[in-house]
JSON list of C-alpha atoms in Angstrom, two decimals:
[
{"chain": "A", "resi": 115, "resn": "UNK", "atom": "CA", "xyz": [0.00, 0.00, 0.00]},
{"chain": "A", "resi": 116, "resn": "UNK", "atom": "CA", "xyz": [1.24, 3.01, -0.98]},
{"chain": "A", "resi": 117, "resn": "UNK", "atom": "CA", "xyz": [0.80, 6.21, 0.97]},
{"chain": "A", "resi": 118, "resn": "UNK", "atom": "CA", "xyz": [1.30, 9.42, 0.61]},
{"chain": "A", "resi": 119, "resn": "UNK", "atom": "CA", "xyz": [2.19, 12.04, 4.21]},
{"chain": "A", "resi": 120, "resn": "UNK", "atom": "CA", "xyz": [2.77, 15.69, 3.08]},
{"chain": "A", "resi": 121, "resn": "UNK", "atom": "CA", "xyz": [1.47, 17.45, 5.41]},
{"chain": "A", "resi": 122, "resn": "UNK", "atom": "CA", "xyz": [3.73, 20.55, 5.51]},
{"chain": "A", "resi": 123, "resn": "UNK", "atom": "CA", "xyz": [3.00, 21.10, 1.57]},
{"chain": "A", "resi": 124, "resn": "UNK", "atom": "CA", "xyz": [1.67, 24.14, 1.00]},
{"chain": "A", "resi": 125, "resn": "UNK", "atom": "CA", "xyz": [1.22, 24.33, -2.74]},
{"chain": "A", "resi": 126, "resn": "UNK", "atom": "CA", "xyz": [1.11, 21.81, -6.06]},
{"chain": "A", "resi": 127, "resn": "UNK", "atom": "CA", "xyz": [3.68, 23.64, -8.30]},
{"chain": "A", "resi": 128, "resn": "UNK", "atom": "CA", "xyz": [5.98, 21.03, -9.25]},
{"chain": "A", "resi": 129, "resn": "UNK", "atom": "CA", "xyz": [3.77, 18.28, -7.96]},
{"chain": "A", "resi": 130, "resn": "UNK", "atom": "CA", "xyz": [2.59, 15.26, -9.65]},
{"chain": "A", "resi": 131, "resn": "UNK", "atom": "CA", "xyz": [0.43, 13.03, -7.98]},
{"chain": "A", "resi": 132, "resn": "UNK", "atom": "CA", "xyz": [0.20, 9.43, -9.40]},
{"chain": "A", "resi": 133, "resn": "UNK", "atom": "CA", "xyz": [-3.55, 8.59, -11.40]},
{"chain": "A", "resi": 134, "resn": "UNK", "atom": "CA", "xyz": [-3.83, 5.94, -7.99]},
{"chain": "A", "resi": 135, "resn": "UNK", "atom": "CA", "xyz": [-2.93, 5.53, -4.83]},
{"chain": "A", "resi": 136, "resn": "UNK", "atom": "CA", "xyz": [-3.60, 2.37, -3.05]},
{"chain": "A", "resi": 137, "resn": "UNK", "atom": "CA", "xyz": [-3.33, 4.24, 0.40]},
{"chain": "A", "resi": 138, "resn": "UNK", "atom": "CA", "xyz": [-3.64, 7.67, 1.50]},
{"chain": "A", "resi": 139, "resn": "UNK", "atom": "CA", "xyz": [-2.64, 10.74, 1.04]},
{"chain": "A", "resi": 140, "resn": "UNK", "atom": "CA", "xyz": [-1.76, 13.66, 3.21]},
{"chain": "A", "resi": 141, "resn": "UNK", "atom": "CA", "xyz": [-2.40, 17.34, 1.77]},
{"chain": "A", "resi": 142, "resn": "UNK", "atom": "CA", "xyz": [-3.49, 18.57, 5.28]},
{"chain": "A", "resi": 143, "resn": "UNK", "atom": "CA", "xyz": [-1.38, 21.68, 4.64]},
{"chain": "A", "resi": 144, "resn": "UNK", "atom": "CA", "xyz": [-2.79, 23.00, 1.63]},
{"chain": "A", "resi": 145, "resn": "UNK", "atom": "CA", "xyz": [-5.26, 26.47, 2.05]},
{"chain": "A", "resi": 146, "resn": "UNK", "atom": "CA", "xyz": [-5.51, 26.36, -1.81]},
{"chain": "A", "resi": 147, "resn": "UNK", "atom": "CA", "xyz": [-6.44, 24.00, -4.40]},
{"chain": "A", "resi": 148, "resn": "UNK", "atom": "CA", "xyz": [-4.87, 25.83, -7.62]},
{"chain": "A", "resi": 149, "resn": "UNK", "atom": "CA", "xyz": [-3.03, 23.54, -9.62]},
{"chain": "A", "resi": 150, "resn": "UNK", "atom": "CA", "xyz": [-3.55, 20.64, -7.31]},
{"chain": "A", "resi": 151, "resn": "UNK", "atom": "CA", "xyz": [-4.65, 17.26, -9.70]},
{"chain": "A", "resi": 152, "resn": "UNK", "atom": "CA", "xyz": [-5.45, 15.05, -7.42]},
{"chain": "A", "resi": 153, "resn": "UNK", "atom": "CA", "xyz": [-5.17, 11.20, -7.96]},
{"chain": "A", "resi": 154, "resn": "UNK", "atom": "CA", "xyz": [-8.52, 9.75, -9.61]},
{"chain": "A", "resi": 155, "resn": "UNK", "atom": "CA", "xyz": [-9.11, 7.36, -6.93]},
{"chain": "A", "resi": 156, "resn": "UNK", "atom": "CA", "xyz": [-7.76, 6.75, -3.61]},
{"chain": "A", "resi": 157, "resn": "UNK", "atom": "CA", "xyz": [-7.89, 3.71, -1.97]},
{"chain": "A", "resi": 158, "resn": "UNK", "atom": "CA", "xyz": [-7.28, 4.99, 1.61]},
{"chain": "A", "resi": 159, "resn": "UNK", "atom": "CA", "xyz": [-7.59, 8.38, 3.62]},
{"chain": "A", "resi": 160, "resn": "UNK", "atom": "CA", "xyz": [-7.55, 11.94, 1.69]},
{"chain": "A", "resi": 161, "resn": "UNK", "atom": "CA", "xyz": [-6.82, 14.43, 4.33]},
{"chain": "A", "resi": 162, "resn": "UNK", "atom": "CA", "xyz": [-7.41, 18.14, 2.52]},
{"chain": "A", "resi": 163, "resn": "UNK", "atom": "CA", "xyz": [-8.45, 19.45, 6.08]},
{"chain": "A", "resi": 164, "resn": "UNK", "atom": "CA", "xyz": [-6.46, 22.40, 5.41]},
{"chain": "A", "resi": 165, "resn": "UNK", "atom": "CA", "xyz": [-8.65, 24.10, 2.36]},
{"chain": "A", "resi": 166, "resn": "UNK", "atom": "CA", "xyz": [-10.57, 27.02, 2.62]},
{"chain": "A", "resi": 167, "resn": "UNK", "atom": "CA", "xyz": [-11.81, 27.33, -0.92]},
{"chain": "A", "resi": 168, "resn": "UNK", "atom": "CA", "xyz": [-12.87, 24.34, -3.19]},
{"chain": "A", "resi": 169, "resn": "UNK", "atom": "CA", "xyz": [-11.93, 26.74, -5.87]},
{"chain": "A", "resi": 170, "resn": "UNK", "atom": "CA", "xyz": [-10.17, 24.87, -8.64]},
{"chain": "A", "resi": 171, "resn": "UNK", "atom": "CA", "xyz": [-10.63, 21.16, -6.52]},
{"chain": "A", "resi": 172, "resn": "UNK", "atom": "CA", "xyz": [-11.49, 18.60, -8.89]},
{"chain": "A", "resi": 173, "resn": "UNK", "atom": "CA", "xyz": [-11.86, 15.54, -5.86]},
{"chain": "A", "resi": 174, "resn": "UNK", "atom": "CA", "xyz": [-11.41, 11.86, -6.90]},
{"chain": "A", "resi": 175, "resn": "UNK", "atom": "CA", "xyz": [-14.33, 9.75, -7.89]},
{"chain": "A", "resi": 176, "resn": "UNK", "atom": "CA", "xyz": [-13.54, 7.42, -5.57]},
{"chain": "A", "resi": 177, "resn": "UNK", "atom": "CA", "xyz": [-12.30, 7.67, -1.84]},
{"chain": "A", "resi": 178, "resn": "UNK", "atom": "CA", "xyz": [-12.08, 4.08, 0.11]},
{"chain": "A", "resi": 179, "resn": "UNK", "atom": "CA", "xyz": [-11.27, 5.48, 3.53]},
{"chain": "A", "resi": 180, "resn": "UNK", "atom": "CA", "xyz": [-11.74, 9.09, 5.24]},
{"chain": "A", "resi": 181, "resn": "UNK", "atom": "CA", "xyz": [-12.45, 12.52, 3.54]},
{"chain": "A", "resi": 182, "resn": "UNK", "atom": "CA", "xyz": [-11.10, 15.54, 5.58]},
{"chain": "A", "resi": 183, "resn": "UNK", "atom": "CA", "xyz": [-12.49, 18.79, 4.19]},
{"chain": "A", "resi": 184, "resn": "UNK", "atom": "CA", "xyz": [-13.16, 20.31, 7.66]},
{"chain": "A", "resi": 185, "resn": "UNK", "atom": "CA", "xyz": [-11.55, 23.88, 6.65]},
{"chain": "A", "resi": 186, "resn": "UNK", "atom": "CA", "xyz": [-14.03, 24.19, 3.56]},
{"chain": "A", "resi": 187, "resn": "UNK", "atom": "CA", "xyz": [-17.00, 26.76, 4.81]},
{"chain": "A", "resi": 188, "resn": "UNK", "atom": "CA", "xyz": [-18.49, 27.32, 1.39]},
{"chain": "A", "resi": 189, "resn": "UNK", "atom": "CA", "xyz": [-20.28, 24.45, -1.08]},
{"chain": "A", "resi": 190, "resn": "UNK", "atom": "CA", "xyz": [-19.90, 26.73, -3.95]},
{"chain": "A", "resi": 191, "resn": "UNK", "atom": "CA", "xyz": [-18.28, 24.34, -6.71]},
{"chain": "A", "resi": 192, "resn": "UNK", "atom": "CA", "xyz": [-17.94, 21.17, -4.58]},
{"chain": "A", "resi": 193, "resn": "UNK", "atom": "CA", "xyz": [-18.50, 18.24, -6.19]},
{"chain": "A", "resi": 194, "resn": "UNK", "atom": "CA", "xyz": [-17.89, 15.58, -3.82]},
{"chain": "A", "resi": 195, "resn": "UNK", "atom": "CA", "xyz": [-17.30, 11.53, -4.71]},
{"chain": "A", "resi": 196, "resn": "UNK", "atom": "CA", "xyz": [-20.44, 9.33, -5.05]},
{"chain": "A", "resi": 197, "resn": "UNK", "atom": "CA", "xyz": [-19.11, 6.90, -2.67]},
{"chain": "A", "resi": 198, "resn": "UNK", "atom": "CA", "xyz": [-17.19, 7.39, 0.92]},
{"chain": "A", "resi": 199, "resn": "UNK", "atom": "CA", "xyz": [-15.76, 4.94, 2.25]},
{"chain": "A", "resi": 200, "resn": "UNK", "atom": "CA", "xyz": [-15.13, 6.24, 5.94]},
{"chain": "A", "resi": 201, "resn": "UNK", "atom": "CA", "xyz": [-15.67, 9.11, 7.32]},
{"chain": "A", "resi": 202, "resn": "UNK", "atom": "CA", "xyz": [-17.24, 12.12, 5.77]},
{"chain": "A", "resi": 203, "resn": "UNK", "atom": "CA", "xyz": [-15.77, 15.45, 7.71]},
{"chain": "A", "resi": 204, "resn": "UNK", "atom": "CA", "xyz": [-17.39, 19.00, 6.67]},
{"chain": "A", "resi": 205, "resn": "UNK", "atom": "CA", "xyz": [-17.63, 20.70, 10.06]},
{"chain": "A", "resi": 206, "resn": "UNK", "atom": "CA", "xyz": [-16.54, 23.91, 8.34]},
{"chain": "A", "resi": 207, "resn": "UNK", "atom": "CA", "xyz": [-19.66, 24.12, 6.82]},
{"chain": "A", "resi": 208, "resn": "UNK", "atom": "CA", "xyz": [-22.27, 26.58, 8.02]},
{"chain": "A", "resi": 209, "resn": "UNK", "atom": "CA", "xyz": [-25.05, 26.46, 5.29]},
{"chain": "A", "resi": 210, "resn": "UNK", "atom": "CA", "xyz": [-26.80, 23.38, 3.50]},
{"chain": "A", "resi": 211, "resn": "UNK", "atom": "CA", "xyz": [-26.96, 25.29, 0.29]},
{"chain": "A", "resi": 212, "resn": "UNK", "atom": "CA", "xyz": [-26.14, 23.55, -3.05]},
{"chain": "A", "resi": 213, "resn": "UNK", "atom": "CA", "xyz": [-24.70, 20.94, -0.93]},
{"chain": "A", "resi": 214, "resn": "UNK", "atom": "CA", "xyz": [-24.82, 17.68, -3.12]},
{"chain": "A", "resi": 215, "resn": "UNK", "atom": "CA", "xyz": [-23.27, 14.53, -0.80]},
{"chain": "A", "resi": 216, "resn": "UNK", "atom": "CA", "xyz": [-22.29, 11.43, -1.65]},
{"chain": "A", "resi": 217, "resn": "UNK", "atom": "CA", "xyz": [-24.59, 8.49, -2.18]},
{"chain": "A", "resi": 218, "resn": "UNK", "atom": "CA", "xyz": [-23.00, 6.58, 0.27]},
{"chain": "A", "resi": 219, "resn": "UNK", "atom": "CA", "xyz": [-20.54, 7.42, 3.48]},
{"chain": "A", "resi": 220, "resn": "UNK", "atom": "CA", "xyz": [-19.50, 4.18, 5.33]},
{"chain": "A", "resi": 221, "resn": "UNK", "atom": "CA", "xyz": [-18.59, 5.97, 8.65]},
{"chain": "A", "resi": 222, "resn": "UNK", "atom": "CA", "xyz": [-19.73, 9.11, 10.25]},
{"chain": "A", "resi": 223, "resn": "UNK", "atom": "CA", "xyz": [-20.88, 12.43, 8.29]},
{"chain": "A", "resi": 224, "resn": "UNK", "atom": "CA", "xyz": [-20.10, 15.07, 10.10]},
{"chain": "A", "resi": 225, "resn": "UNK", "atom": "CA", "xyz": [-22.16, 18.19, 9.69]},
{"chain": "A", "resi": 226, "resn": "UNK", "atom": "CA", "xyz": [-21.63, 19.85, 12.95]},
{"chain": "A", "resi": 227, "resn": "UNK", "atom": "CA", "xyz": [-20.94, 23.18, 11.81]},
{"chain": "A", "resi": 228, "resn": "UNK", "atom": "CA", "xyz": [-24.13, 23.59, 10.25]},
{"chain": "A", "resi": 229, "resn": "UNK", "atom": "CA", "xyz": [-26.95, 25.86, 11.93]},
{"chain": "A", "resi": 230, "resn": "UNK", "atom": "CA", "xyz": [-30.10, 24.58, 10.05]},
{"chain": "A", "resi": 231, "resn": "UNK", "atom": "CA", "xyz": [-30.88, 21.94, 7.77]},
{"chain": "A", "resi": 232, "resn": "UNK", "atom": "CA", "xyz": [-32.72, 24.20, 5.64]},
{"chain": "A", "resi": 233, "resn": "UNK", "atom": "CA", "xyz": [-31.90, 22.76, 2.05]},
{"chain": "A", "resi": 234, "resn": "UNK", "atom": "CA", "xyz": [-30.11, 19.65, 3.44]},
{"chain": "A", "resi": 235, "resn": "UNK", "atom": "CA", "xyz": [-30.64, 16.04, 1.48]},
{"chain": "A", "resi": 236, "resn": "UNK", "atom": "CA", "xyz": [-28.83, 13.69, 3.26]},
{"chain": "A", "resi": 237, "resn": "UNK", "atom": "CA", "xyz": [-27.00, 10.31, 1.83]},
{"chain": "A", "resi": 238, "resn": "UNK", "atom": "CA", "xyz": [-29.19, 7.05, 1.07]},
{"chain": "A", "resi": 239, "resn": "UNK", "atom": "CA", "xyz": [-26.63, 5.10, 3.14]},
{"chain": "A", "resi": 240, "resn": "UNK", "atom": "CA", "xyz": [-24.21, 6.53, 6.26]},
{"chain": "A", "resi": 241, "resn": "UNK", "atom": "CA", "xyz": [-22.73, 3.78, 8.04]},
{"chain": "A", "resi": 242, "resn": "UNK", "atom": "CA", "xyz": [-21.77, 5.57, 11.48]},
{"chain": "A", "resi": 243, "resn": "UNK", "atom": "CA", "xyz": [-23.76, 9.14, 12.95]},
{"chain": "A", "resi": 244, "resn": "UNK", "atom": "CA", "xyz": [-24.77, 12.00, 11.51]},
{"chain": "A", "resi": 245, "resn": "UNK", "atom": "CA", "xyz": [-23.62, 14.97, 13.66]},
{"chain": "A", "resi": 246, "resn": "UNK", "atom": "CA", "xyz": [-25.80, 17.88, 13.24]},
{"chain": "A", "resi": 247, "resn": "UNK", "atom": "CA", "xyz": [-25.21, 19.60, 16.61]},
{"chain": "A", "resi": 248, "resn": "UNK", "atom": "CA", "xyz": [-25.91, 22.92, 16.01]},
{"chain": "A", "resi": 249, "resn": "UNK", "atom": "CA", "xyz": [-28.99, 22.38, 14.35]},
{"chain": "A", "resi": 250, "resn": "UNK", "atom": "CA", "xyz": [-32.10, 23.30, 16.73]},
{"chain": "A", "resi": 251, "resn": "UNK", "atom": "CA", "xyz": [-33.57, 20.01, 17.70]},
{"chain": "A", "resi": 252, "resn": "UNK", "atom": "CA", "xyz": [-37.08, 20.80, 16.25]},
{"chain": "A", "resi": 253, "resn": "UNK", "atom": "CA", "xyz": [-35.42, 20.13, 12.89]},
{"chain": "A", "resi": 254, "resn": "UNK", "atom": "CA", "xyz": [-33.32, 17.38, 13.71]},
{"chain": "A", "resi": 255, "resn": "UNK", "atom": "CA", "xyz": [-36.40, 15.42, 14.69]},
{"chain": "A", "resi": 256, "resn": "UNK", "atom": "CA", "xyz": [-37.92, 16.17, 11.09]},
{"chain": "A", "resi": 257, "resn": "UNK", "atom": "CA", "xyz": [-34.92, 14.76, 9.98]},
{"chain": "A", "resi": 258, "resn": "UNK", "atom": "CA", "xyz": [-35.40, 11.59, 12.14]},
{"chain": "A", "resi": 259, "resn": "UNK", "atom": "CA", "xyz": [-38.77, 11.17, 10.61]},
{"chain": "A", "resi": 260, "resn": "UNK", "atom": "CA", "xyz": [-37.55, 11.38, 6.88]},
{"chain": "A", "resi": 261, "resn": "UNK", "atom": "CA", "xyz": [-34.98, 9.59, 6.93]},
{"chain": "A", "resi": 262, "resn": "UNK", "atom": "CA", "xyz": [-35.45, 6.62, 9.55]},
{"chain": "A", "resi": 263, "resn": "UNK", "atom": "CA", "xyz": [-32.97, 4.60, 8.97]},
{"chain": "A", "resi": 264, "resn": "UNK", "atom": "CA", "xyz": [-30.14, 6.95, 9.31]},
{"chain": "A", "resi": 265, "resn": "UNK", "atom": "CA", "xyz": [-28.48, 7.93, 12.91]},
{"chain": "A", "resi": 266, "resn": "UNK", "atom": "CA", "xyz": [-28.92, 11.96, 13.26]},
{"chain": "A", "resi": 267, "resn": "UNK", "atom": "CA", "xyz": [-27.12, 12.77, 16.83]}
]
């Protein structure tokens, strides 16, 4: 398995990522996305915790382990991967709005930065919780109701 830990990268000039990587890869220190191609799948963890913008992010189709975009707080252009395969972290988020998920997250989605869930269509399948805690409780409960067979803490 073949991972990739950059972590104190800042940018992609000069960088070529491989079309695959088996394992995961590490792009935690990244703010920006410009230039960055990322790999079309990876097979293991893709930690991009550190972006602010998904200006110019083009994500793989395919993620088999975590996804770490906890520093986005915008939707605007984010296309995310149809399928999850752990966790699912957009805590940065504070607005439901054009938010598109995947169709399935096998671990936890978390959505805690969110203050309503005005807009919000969650994922057919999400394998852990569903952390919506700053959304007031009247509409978690709606939640509940629509989609029953999902966790919402």
């Amino acid at each position: 398995r073949g991972t990739l830990n950059l972590p104190r990268l800042t940018s992609a000039e000069g960088l070529v990522l491989p079309k695959n990587i088996d394992g995961s890869l590490n792009l935690s220190g990244f703010t920006s996305a410009e230039g960055l191609v990322l790999p079309k799948n990876v097979g293991g963890n893709l930690d991009l915790s550190g972006l602010t913008s998904t200006e110019g992010l083009v994500l793989p189709k395919n993620v088999g382990g975590n996804l770490d975009l906890s520093g986005l707080t915008s939707t605007e252009g984010l296309v995310l991967p149809e399928n999850v395969g752990g966790y699912l972290n957009l805590s940065g988020l504070t607005s439901a709005e054009g938010l598109v998920l995947p169709k399935n997250v096998g671990g936890n989605l978390n959505l805690s930065g969110l203050t309503s869930a005005e807009g919000l269509v969650l994922p057919e399948n999400v394998g852990g919780n569903i952390y919506l805690s700053k959304v007031p409780i009247t509409e978690k409960k709606l939640l509940r109701k629509k989609y029953p067979q999902l966790k919402i803490v």
